[in-house]
Amino acid sequence: MAEDASAANDFAHAPNLSKEEIALRYSKWAQGAQYEQDLSEENYKGPAITADVLAELFPDEDSRGDVYILDVAAGSGFAGEKLVQKGFQKLDALEPSEGMLNLAIGKGIYTRTFQTFLNGPTNCILSGSYDVALICGGMGEGHIPCSGLDELIRVVRPGGLAVIVMRETYLTSVVEYKDRLEPRMKELELEGKWTSVMRRVVPKYSFENNGVVFVFRVL
């Protein structure tokens, strides 16, 4: 039921948890494919929204196979699967939860995988490695902090894109983001790190909640 799935999602976004505790909760959620049942497309349209946005940004279908993408907080690979359906082929995954990453690896759609946090030791990823770094569903209570934006920028080549797709209410309900996330995005723009391409509110991103899509071009 959608109510049970929503409760499971809230369990992974509970306040006052360390990022390590959250990663363990995701690993537990991944057991028995429960996560994939709870966040089926009926309840969670974020991956489809993300793939549609990337397809809009790269309208030439023949060139999509050459776009090198880092799927940050990849989870079980939902967004990656949707991207492959759109013709994107060069995908790497960054995911701190071992259980989730194992599900993603099992789908055979990622070339390289990194079990780490975006704001953790990502030195294994060279600066400017990707044409696109995207976060679909990785923003939330105790999840990627505002400081993670700097790392998102670092791994993208100049001229590449940083894409964030998240629940709109988290902009005000998550303490880390309230009056901080969008101002930090603007600061990075004023610092000449990136420039805004899109800010779009989308309906029914997860369950009955609207989502918001941010797209920035890295400078």
C-alpha positions in Angstrom: 0.0 0.0 0.0 1.1 3.6 -0.7 0.8 4.4 3.0 3.2 1.6 4.0 5.6 2.7 1.3 5.4 6.3 2.4 6.1 5.2 6.0 9.2 3.3 4.8 10.5 6.3 3.0 10.0 8.4 6.1 11.9 5.8 8.1 15.0 6.5 5.9 14.5 10.2 6.3 14.1 10.3 10.1 15.7 13.2 11.9 18.8 13.1 14.1 20.4 10.1 12.4 24.0 10.0 11.3 24.7 9.5 7.6 26.1 6.0 8.4 22.8 5.1 10.2 20.8 6.2 7.2 23.0 4.1 4.9 22.3 1.1 7.1 18.5 1.8 7.0 18.7 1.9 3.2 20.6 -1.5 3.2 17.8 -3.0 5.4 15.2 -1.5 3.1 16.9 -3.1 0.1 16.5 -6.6 1.5 14.0 -8.8 -0.3 13.5 -6.1 -3.0 11.1 -4.3 -0.6 12.6 -0.9 -1.6 11.8 -1.6 -5.3 8.2 -2.6 -4.4 7.7 0.5 -2.2 9.1 2.9 -4.6 7.6 1.6 -7.8 6.8 4.2 -10.4 3.3 4.3 -9.1 4.6 5.9 -5.9 7.9 7.4 -7.1 8.1 9.2 -10.4 11.4 10.9 -9.7 13.5 8.6 -11.9 11.1 9.1 -14.8 11.1 12.8 -14.3 14.9 12.9 -14.2 15.2 10.9 -17.4 12.7 13.1 -19.2 14.7 16.2 -18.1 18.0 14.7 -19.4 16.4 13.8 -22.6 15.2 17.3 -23.0 18.7 18.6 -22.3 20.2 16.2 -24.8 17.6 16.2 -27.6 19.9 14.5 -30.1 19.1 10.8 -29.4 22.1 9.6 -31.4 24.5 11.5 -29.1 23.1 10.4 -25.8 25.3 7.3 -25.8 28.3 9.5 -25.5 27.2 11.5 -22.4 29.2 10.4 -19.3 26.9 10.5 -16.3 27.5 10.1 -12.6 24.3 8.9 -10.8 24.8 10.3 -7.2 22.9 8.5 -4.4 22.0 6.0 -7.1 20.0 3.8 -4.8 19.0 0.6 -6.5 19.5 2.2 -9.9 16.0 3.4 -10.7 17.2 6.6 -12.4 19.9 4.7 -14.3 17.3 2.3 -15.7 15.2 5.1 -17.0 18.2 6.8 -18.5 19.2 3.7 -20.3 15.7 3.5 -21.8 16.3 7.0 -23.2 19.5 6.0 -24.9 22.1 7.1 -22.3 24.8 4.4 -21.9 27.8 5.7 -20.0 26.7 5.6 -16.4 28.6 5.4 -13.1 27.0 5.1 -9.7 27.9 6.6 -6.4 25.9 5.2 -3.4 26.9 4.9 0.3 24.5 2.0 1.1 26.0 -1.4 0.4 22.6 -3.0 0.1 21.3 -0.5 -2.4 24.6 -0.5 -4.4 24.4 -4.3 -4.7 20.9 -4.0 -6.2 22.2 -1.4 -8.6 25.3 -3.4 -9.6 23.0 -6.4 -10.3 21.2 -4.5 -13.0 24.4 -4.3 -15.1 23.9 -0.7 -16.2 26.8 1.0 -14.4 30.4 0.9 -15.7 31.9 1.9 -12.3 30.5 2.1 -8.9 31.6 4.0 -5.8 30.4 3.0 -2.3 30.8 6.4 -0.6 29.0 9.6 0.3 29.0 12.6 -2.0 30.5 14.6 0.9 32.8 11.8 1.8 36.1 10.6 0.4 35.4 10.9 -3.3 39.1 11.4 -4.3 38.7 8.2 -6.4 36.8 10.4 -8.9 39.0 12.8 -10.8 37.8 16.4 -11.1 35.9 17.2 -14.3 35.3 13.5 -15.0 31.6 13.8 -16.1 29.4 15.5 -18.5 26.5 15.2 -16.0 26.3 14.6 -12.3 22.8 14.0 -11.1 21.0 13.6 -7.8 17.6 12.0 -8.0 16.1 11.4 -4.5 19.4 11.9 -2.7 18.3 15.1 -1.0 16.5 14.8 2.4 16.8 14.7 6.1 20.3 13.7 7.1 21.1 13.1 3.4 23.4 15.2 1.1 24.2 18.5 2.9 24.5 21.9 1.3 28.3 21.4 1.2 27.8 18.5 -1.2 27.1 21.0 -4.0 30.8 21.8 -4.2 31.7 18.2 -4.8 28.9 17.9 -7.4 30.5 20.8 -9.2 34.0 19.3 -8.8 33.3 16.1 -10.6 31.6 17.8 -13.6 33.7 19.1 -16.5 33.4 22.8 -17.5 30.3 23.2 -19.6 28.8 20.0 -18.1 25.6 19.9 -16.1 24.6 19.3 -12.4 21.1 18.1 -12.0 19.2 17.8 -8.7 15.7 16.4 -8.5 14.1 16.4 -5.0 10.9 16.8 -3.1 9.9 20.4 -3.1 8.8 20.5 0.6 12.3 19.4 1.7 13.4 23.0 0.8 11.6 24.2 3.9 11.0 21.1 6.1 14.7 19.9 6.2 16.7 22.1 8.6 19.9 21.7 6.6 18.1 23.1 3.5 15.7 25.7 4.9 17.0 29.2 3.9 20.3 27.6 3.0 20.2 25.3 0.0 18.8 27.7 -2.6 20.9 30.6 -1.2 24.0 28.4 -1.5 23.1 27.6 -5.0 22.9 31.3 -5.7 26.2 32.0 -4.0 27.9 29.4 -6.2 26.4 31.2 -9.2 27.7 34.5 -8.0 31.1 32.9 -7.4 31.2 31.9 -11.0 31.1 28.1 -10.3 27.9 27.4 -12.2 24.9 29.1 -13.9 21.3 28.2 -13.5 19.6 26.6 -16.5 16.4 25.4 -15.0 14.2 25.5 -11.8 11.0 23.6 -12.4 8.3 22.4 -10.1 6.9 19.0 -11.1 3.7 17.3 -9.8 3.5 14.0 -8.0 7.3 13.5 -7.8 6.9 11.1 -4.9 3.5 9.9 -3.7 1.4 13.0 -3.8 4.3 15.4 -3.2 5.5 17.9 -5.8 9.1 17.8 -6.8 11.5 20.5 -7.9 14.2 20.1 -10.6 17.4 22.2 -10.6 19.8 22.2 -13.5 23.0 24.1 -13.5 25.8 24.4 -16.1 29.2 24.2 -14.5 31.6 26.9 -15.5 
